[in-house]
Short mmCIF file of C-alpha atoms in Angstrom, two decimals:
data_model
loop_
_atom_site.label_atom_id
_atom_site.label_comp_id
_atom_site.label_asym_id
_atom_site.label_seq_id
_atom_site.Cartn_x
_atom_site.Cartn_y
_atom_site.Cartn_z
CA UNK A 2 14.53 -14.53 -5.13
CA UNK A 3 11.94 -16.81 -3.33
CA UNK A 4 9.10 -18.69 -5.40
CA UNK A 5 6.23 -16.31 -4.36
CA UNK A 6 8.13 -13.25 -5.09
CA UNK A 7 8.70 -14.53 -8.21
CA UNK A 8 4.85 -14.96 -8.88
CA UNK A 9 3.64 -11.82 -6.79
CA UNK A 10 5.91 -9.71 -9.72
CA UNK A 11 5.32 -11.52 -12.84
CA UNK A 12 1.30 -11.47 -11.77
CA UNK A 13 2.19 -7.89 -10.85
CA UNK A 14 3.31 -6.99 -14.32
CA UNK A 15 0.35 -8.40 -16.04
CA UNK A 16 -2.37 -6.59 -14.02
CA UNK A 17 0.20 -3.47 -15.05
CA UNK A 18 -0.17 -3.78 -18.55
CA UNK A 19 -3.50 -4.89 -17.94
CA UNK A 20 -4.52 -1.54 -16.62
CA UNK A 21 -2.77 0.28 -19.40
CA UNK A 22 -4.76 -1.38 -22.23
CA UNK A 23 -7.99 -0.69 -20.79
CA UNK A 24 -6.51 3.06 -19.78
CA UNK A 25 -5.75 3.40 -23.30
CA UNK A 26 -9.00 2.58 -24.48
CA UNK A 27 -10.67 5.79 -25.90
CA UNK A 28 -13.95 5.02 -23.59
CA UNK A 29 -15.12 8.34 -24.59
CA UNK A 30 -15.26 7.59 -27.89
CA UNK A 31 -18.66 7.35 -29.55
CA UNK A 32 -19.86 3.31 -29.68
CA UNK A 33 -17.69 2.63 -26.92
CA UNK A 34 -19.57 -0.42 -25.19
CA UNK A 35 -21.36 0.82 -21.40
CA UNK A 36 -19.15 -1.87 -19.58
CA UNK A 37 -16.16 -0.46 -21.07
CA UNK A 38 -16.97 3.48 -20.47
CA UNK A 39 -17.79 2.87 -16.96
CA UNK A 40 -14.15 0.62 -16.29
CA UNK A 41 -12.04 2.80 -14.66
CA UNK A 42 -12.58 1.40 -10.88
CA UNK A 43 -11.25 -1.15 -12.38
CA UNK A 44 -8.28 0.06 -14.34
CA UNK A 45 -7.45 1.85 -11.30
CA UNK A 46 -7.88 -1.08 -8.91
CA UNK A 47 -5.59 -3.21 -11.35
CA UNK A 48 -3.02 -0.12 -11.03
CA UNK A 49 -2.75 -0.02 -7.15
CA UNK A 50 -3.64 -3.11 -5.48
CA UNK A 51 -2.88 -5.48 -8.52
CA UNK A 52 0.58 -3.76 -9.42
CA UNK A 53 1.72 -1.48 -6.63
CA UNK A 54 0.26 -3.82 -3.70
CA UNK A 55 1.35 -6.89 -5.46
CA UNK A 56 5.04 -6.01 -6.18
CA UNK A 57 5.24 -4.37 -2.60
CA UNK A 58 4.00 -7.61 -1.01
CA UNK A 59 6.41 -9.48 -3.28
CA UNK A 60 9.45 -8.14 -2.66
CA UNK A 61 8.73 -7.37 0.76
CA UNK A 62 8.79 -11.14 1.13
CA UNK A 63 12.10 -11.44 -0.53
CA UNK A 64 13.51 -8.50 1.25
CA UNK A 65 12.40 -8.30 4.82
CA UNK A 66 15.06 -9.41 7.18
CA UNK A 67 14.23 -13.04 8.41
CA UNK A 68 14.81 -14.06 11.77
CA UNK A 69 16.28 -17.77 11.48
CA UNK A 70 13.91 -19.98 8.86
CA UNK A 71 10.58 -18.19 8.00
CA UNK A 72 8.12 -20.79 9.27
CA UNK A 73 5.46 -22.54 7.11
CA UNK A 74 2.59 -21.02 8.66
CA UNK A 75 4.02 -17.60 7.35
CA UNK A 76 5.15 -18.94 4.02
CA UNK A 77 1.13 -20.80 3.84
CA UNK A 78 -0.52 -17.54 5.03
CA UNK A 79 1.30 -15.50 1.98
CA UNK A 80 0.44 -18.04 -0.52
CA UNK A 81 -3.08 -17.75 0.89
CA UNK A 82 -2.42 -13.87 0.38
CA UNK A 83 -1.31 -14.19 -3.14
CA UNK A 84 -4.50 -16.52 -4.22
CA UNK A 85 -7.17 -14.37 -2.31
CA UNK A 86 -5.79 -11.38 -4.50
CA UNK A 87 -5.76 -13.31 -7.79
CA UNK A 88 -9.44 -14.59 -6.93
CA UNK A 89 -10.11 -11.21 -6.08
CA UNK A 90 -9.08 -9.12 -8.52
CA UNK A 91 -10.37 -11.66 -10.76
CA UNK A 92 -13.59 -11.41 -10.04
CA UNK A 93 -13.44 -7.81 -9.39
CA UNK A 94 -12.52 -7.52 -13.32
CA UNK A 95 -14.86 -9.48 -14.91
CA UNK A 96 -18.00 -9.02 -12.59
CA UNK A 97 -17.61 -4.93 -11.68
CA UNK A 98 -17.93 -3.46 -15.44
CA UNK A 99 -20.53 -6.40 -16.15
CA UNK A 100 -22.66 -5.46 -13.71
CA UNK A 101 -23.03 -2.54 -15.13
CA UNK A 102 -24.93 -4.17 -17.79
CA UNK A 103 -26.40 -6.69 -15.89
CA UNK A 104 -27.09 -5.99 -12.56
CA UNK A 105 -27.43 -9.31 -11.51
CA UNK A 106 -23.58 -9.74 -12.08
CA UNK A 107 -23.17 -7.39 -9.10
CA UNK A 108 -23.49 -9.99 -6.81
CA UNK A 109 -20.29 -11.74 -6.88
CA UNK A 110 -18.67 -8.23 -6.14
CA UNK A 111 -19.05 -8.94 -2.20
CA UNK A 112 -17.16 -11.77 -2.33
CA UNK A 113 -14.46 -10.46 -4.50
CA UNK A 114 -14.21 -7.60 -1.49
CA UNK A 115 -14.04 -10.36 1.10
CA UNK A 116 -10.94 -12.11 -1.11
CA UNK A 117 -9.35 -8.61 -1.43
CA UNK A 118 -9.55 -8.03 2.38
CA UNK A 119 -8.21 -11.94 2.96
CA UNK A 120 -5.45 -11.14 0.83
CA UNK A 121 -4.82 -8.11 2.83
CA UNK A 122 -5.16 -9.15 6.09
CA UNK A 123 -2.75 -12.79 5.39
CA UNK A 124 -0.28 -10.55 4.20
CA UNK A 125 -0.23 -9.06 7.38
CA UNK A 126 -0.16 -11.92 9.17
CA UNK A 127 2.71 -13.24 7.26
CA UNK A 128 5.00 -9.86 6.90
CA UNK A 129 4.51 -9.27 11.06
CA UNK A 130 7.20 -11.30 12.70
CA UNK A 131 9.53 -10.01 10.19
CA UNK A 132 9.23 -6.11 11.03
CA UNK A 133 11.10 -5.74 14.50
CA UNK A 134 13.97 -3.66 15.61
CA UNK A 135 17.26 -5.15 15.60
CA UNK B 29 15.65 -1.79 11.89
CA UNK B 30 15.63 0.88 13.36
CA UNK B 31 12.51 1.18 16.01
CA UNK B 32 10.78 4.12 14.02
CA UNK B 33 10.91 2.05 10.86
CA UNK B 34 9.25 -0.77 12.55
CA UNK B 35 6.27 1.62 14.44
CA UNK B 36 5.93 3.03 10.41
CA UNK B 37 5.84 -0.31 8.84
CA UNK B 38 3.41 -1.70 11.38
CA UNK B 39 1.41 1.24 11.52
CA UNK B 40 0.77 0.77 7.29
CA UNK B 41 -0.14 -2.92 7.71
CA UNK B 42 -2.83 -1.45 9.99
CA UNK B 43 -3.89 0.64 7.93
CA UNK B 44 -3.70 -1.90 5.03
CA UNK B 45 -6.17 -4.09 6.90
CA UNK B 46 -8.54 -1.33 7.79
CA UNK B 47 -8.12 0.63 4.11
CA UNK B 48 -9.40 -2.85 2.59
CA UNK B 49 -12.47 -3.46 4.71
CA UNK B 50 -13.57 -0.30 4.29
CA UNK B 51 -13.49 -0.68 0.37
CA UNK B 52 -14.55 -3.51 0.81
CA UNK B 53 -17.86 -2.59 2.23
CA UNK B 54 -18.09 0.48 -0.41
CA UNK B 55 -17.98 -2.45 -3.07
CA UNK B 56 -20.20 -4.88 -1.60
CA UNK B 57 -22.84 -2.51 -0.40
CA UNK B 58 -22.34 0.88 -1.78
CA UNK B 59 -25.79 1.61 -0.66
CA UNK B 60 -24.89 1.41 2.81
CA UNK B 61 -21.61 3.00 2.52
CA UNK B 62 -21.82 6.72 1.32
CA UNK B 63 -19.52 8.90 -0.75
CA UNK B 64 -17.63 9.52 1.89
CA UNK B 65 -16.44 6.24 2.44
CA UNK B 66 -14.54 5.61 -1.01
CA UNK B 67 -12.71 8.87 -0.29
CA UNK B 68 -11.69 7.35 3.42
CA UNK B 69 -10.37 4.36 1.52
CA UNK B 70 -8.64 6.27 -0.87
CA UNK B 71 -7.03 8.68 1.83
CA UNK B 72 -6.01 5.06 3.83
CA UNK B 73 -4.37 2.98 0.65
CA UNK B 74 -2.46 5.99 -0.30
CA UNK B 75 -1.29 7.71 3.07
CA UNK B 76 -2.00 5.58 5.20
CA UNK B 77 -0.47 2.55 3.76
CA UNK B 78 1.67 3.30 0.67
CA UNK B 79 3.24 6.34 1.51
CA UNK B 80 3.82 5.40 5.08
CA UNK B 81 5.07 2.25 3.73
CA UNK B 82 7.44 3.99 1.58
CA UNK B 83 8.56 6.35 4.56
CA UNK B 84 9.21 3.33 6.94
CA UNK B 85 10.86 1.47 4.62
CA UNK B 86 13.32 4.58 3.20
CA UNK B 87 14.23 5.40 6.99
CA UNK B 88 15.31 2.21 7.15
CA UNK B 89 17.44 1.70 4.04
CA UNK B 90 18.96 4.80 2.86
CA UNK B 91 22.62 5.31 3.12
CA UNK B 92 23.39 5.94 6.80
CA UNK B 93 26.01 8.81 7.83
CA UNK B 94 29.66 7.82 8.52
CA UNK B 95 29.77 9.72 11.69
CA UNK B 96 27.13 10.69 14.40
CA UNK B 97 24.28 9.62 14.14
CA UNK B 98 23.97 7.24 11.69
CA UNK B 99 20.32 7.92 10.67
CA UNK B 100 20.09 11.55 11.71
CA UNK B 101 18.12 13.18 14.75
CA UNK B 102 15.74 10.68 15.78
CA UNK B 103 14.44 13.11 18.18
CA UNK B 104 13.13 15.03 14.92
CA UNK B 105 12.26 11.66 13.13
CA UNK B 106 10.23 10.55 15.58
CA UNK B 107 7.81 12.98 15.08
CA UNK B 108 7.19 11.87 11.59
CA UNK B 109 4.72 9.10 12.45
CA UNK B 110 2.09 10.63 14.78
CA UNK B 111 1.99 13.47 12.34
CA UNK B 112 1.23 11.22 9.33
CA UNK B 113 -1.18 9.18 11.70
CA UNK B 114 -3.14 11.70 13.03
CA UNK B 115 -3.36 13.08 9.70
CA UNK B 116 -4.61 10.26 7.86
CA UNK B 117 -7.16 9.83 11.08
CA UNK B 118 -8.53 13.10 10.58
CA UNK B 119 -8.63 12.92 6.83
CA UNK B 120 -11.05 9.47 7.27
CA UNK B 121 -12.70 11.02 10.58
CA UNK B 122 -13.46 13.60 8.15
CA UNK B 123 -14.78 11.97 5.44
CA UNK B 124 -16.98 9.48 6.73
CA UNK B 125 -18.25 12.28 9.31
CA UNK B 126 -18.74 14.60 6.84
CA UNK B 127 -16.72 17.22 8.50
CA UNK B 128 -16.37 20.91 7.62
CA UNK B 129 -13.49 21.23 4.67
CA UNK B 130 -11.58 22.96 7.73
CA UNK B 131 -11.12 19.27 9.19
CA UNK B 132 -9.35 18.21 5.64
CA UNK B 133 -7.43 21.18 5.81
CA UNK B 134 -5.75 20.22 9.51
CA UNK B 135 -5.32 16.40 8.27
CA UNK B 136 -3.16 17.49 4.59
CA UNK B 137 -1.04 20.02 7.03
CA UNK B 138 -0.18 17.34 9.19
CA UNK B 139 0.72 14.89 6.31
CA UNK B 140 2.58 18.14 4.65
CA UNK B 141 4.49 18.37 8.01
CA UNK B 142 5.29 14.55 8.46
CA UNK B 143 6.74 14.98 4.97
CA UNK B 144 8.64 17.86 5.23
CA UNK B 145 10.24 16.30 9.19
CA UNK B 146 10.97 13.14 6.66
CA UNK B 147 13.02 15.43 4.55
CA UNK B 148 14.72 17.01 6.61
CA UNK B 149 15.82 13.62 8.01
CA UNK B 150 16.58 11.77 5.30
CA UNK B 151 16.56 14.36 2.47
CA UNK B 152 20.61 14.32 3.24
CA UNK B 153 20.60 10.84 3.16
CA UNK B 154 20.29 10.42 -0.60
CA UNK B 155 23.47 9.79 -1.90
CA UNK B 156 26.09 7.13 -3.10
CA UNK B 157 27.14 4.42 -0.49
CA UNK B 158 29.87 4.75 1.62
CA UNK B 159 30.15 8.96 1.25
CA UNK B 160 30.70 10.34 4.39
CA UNK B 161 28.76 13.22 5.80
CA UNK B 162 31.40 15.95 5.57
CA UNK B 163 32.86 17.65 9.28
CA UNK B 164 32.48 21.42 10.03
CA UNK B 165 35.40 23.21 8.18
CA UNK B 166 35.53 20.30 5.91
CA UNK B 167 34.75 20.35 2.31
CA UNK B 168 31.95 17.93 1.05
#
């Protein structure tokens, strides 16, 4: 299994369990802080793009059949893909529920966006080649 | 892999790219980007990407048939990706237009159908490695 895949599922994993704890969190409960009760973009963002998007792009590097050596602009675009969604969801975690508290906090949320879409859009880049018809 | 696994597996990187600006411009300015728009994202990431993803992927890789055709009709596969495309594109057309419910109607009976052709196709499909599909007079 290559290096990357082996990061995209272990970081995979955590945002999994991740989203769990904060799912399991009775936000409805009374004394429940505001930046908790108002998380679930966030536990739900952690669910999809940090563990079903992750592991995808993971082992869809390992798996995909490679035509001859997969270049290093390919292999540097997917590590590019893997730190954009890091940063991203990163950001995304801490910044989104604070905001709700203080507003100001909102503004890193565009650039978390613009790391999400990078991530998106270099996996693309790097997967392409390897999708063609035999 | 087979050419409608690649059109499917190209079509959900598309869709990937396109599903992640628009949430991305929900997040960053969800002033500017209505209700509608978080609902087009959703309908992308999950049809558009993930389940065509899944679709692609599974026409691909599922145990082929040991005689025939090895992946079933692809005369009736084929149809399975401009269903579930112009599906998801009438699902987003209709929520960022705000279309009549009528519109979301169409777009899940199109998915439903895309589904249901995928089925068909590779419903018989599931099963161990190396069992044969069984001849006319033949028991399984």
């Amino acid at each position: 299994m290559p290096r990357l895949t082996r990061w995209f599922l272990r970081s995979g994993i955590a945002c999994l369990l991740l989203s769990l704890a904060l799912g399991a969190w009775p936000v409805h409960a009374v004394g429940t802080p505001r930046w908790l009760a108002s998380s679930w973009p966030v536990q739900l963002h952690l669910l999809t793009f940090g563990w079903l998007t992750q592991v995808t792009f993971g082992v869809a590097w390992w798996l995909f059949p490679r035509a001859g050596s997969v270049s290093s602009r390919h292999e540097a675009a997917m590590w590019l893909a893997f730190g954009a969604l890091q940063a991203g969801l990163l950001l995304r975690v801490i910044f989104e529920p604070l905001g709700v508290v203080v507003p100001a906090a909102a503004i890193a949320l565009p650039v978390s966006a613009a790391l999400q879409f990078t991530a998106a859009l270099a996996f693309a880049i790097a997967i392409w080649p390897r999708i063609r018809a035999r | 892999m087979p050419p409608i696994s690649v059109r499917l597996i190209r079509t959900a990187l598309l869709w990937l790219v396109a599903g992640a600006a628009i949430g991305g411009i929900a997040l960053a300015a969800p002033g500017a980007a209505g209700p509608g728009w978080r609902h087009a994202h959703a309908e992308i990431m999950l049809m558009g990407w993930m389940v065509q993803l899944v679709l692609g992927v599974a026409y691909w890789i599922l145990p082929k048939h040991a005689g025939g055709a090895e992946r079933g009709s692809v005369a009736l596969a084929a149809g399975i990706h401009p269903l579930l495309n112009g599906g998801v594109v009438l699902a987003v057309l209709a929520w960022l237009l705000a279309w009549p419910d009528a519109t979301l109607l169409a777009a899940r009976g199109l998915q439903c159908a895309a589904v249901i052709v995928f089925v068909l196709v590779g419903g018989p499909r599931i099963k161990a490695f190396g069992v044969g599909r069984a001849r006319p007079g033949q028991p399984a």
